[in-house]
Short mmCIF file of C-alpha atoms in Angstrom, two decimals:
data_model
loop_
_atom_site.label_atom_id
_atom_site.label_comp_id
_atom_site.label_asym_id
_atom_site.label_seq_id
_atom_site.Cartn_x
_atom_site.Cartn_y
_atom_site.Cartn_z
CA MET D 12 0.09 0.41 0.25
CA THR D 13 1.58 3.43 -1.14
CA VAL D 14 -0.40 5.33 1.39
CA ARG D 15 -1.47 4.29 5.01
CA TYR D 16 -4.69 7.13 6.63
CA LEU D 17 -4.00 7.65 10.59
CA THR D 18 -5.98 10.46 13.38
CA PRO D 19 -3.42 9.95 15.68
CA GLU D 20 -4.48 9.93 19.45
CA GLY D 21 -5.11 13.81 20.66
CA MET D 22 -6.29 14.92 16.79
CA THR D 23 -9.89 16.01 17.39
CA GLN D 24 -12.51 13.16 16.48
CA PRO D 25 -14.77 12.48 14.40
CA THR D 26 -14.42 13.75 11.41
CA PRO D 27 -15.16 12.91 8.06
CA TYR D 28 -11.37 12.54 6.97
CA HIS D 29 -8.25 11.73 8.25
CA HIS D 30 -5.68 14.22 9.61
CA VAL D 31 -2.70 12.63 8.48
CA ALA D 32 -1.50 10.70 5.02
CA VAL D 33 1.55 8.69 4.89
CA GLY D 34 2.68 8.41 1.33
CA THR D 35 5.73 6.07 0.45
CA GLY D 36 5.20 5.88 -3.13
CA THR D 37 7.76 7.52 -6.04
CA ARG D 38 5.04 8.93 -8.70
CA HIS D 39 2.64 11.51 -7.87
CA VAL D 40 -0.43 12.33 -8.94
CA HIS D 41 -2.17 16.11 -9.18
CA VAL D 42 -5.37 16.33 -10.31
CA ALA D 43 -6.15 19.51 -10.80
CA GLY D 44 -9.40 22.24 -10.37
CA GLN D 45 -12.47 19.34 -10.97
CA ILE D 46 -15.85 21.03 -11.47
CA ALA D 47 -19.28 20.08 -11.73
CA ARG D 48 -19.23 19.56 -16.13
CA LEU D 49 -19.62 16.83 -18.31
CA ALA D 50 -16.87 16.05 -20.43
CA ASP D 51 -18.53 18.69 -23.32
CA GLY D 52 -18.57 21.08 -20.65
CA THR D 53 -22.78 21.10 -20.26
CA PRO D 54 -22.63 22.17 -16.25
CA VAL D 55 -24.69 19.67 -14.02
CA SER D 56 -26.21 20.17 -11.37
CA PRO D 57 -27.18 24.40 -11.52
CA GLY D 58 -27.35 25.89 -7.83
CA ASP D 59 -26.75 22.40 -6.11
CA LEU D 60 -24.21 22.05 -4.03
CA ALA D 61 -24.80 18.36 -2.80
CA GLY D 62 -25.39 17.31 -6.59
CA GLN D 63 -21.76 19.67 -7.24
CA VAL D 64 -20.00 17.87 -5.10
CA ALA D 65 -20.83 14.66 -6.49
CA GLN D 66 -19.99 15.59 -9.62
CA ALA D 67 -16.53 17.72 -9.26
CA LEU D 68 -15.81 14.09 -7.12
CA ARG D 69 -16.50 11.75 -10.18
CA ASN D 70 -14.83 14.21 -12.45
CA THR D 71 -11.72 13.52 -9.86
CA ALA D 72 -12.25 9.87 -10.07
CA THR D 73 -11.50 10.03 -14.16
CA GLY D 74 -8.31 12.04 -13.54
CA LEU D 75 -7.28 9.95 -11.06
CA ALA D 76 -8.22 6.85 -13.16
CA GLY D 77 -6.07 8.20 -16.19
CA ALA D 78 -3.21 7.79 -14.19
CA GLY D 79 -3.96 4.34 -12.88
CA ALA D 80 -4.22 6.05 -9.26
CA GLY D 81 -8.07 5.69 -7.38
CA PHE D 82 -9.43 7.49 -4.04
CA GLY D 83 -7.35 4.87 -1.78
CA ASP D 84 -4.29 6.45 -3.66
CA VAL D 85 -5.23 9.43 -2.77
CA LEU D 86 -2.88 11.85 -0.23
CA ARG D 87 -5.14 14.69 -0.29
CA LEU D 88 -8.32 16.65 -0.97
CA THR D 89 -8.57 20.26 -1.55
CA PHE D 90 -12.13 21.65 -1.56
CA TYR D 91 -13.32 25.24 -2.69
CA VAL D 92 -16.37 26.22 -2.00
CA THR D 93 -17.93 29.37 -2.97
CA ASN D 94 -19.95 31.52 -0.18
CA TRP D 95 -19.34 29.57 2.08
CA ALA D 96 -21.43 29.00 5.12
CA PRO D 97 -20.94 26.88 8.23
CA GLU D 98 -24.90 25.73 7.46
CA LYS D 99 -23.62 24.06 3.96
CA ILE D 100 -22.29 21.50 5.22
CA THR D 101 -25.47 19.47 5.25
CA ASP D 102 -25.05 19.41 1.75
CA PHE D 103 -21.50 19.29 0.85
CA MET D 104 -21.65 15.99 3.25
CA ALA D 105 -25.14 15.13 1.17
CA GLY D 106 -22.72 15.41 -2.01
CA ILE D 107 -20.26 13.62 -0.86
CA GLU D 108 -22.26 10.59 0.70
CA GLN D 109 -24.00 10.54 -3.03
CA VAL D 110 -21.29 9.54 -4.66
CA ALA D 111 -18.37 7.90 -1.89
CA GLU D 112 -19.02 4.03 -3.07
CA GLU D 113 -19.61 5.03 -6.52
CA ILE D 114 -16.11 6.25 -6.93
CA GLY D 115 -14.40 4.61 -4.48
CA LEU D 116 -13.70 7.08 -2.10
CA PRO D 117 -13.04 5.82 1.78
CA VAL D 118 -14.43 7.23 4.36
CA PRO D 119 -13.64 8.38 6.16
CA MET D 120 -12.21 10.51 3.16
CA PRO D 121 -8.04 10.98 3.08
CA PRO D 122 -6.71 14.65 4.91
CA ALA D 123 -9.18 17.03 3.00
CA SER D 124 -9.08 20.84 3.15
CA LEU D 125 -12.40 22.80 2.86
CA LEU D 126 -11.71 26.51 1.49
CA GLY D 127 -14.29 29.17 1.37
CA VAL D 128 -13.94 31.19 -1.63
CA ASP D 129 -15.79 34.23 -2.39
CA TYR D 130 -16.19 33.20 -6.25
CA LEU D 131 -14.49 30.47 -8.91
CA PHE D 132 -13.59 31.02 -12.63
CA GLU D 133 -17.70 30.99 -13.95
CA PRO D 134 -20.51 32.38 -11.87
CA ASP D 135 -22.76 29.05 -11.87
CA VAL D 136 -19.76 26.92 -10.27
CA LEU D 137 -20.26 26.30 -6.57
CA VAL D 138 -17.28 23.75 -6.12
CA GLU D 139 -14.09 23.29 -7.61
CA VAL D 140 -12.01 19.24 -6.15
CA GLU D 141 -8.17 19.36 -5.94
CA ALA D 142 -6.42 15.87 -5.07
CA THR D 143 -2.88 14.60 -4.55
CA ALA D 144 -2.28 11.26 -5.13
CA VAL D 145 1.26 8.74 -4.93
CA LEU D 146 1.80 5.51 -6.44
CA ASP D 147 4.37 3.26 -6.60
#
């Protein structure tokens, strides 16, 4: 196994992600800003945070697979969400739960950060996902 996840004693628990990932591989995979668009650019789930999280994660899975990786190889996920407010966490987590089994996203997730931003590159984009993975 190239990635080992852990949440050492003394770190906040429970969380929907592990706090630490240790990668031992030699090949790194970086999947840049995935959003809720189909391959032809068609928007998915306009105005629906859960739906956009789910599609952005599907697209991230496609990028990882293209490099021979999967979510079990992911060291870190970063989510950028527009106009973030704490009350959006329910919809955000619903999007993750909607696709976790489908895309092989472990629960708890790899170490992850959620960053609130004012605006992403287009007004209908509510979320963007980036992933870093390691392979032998």
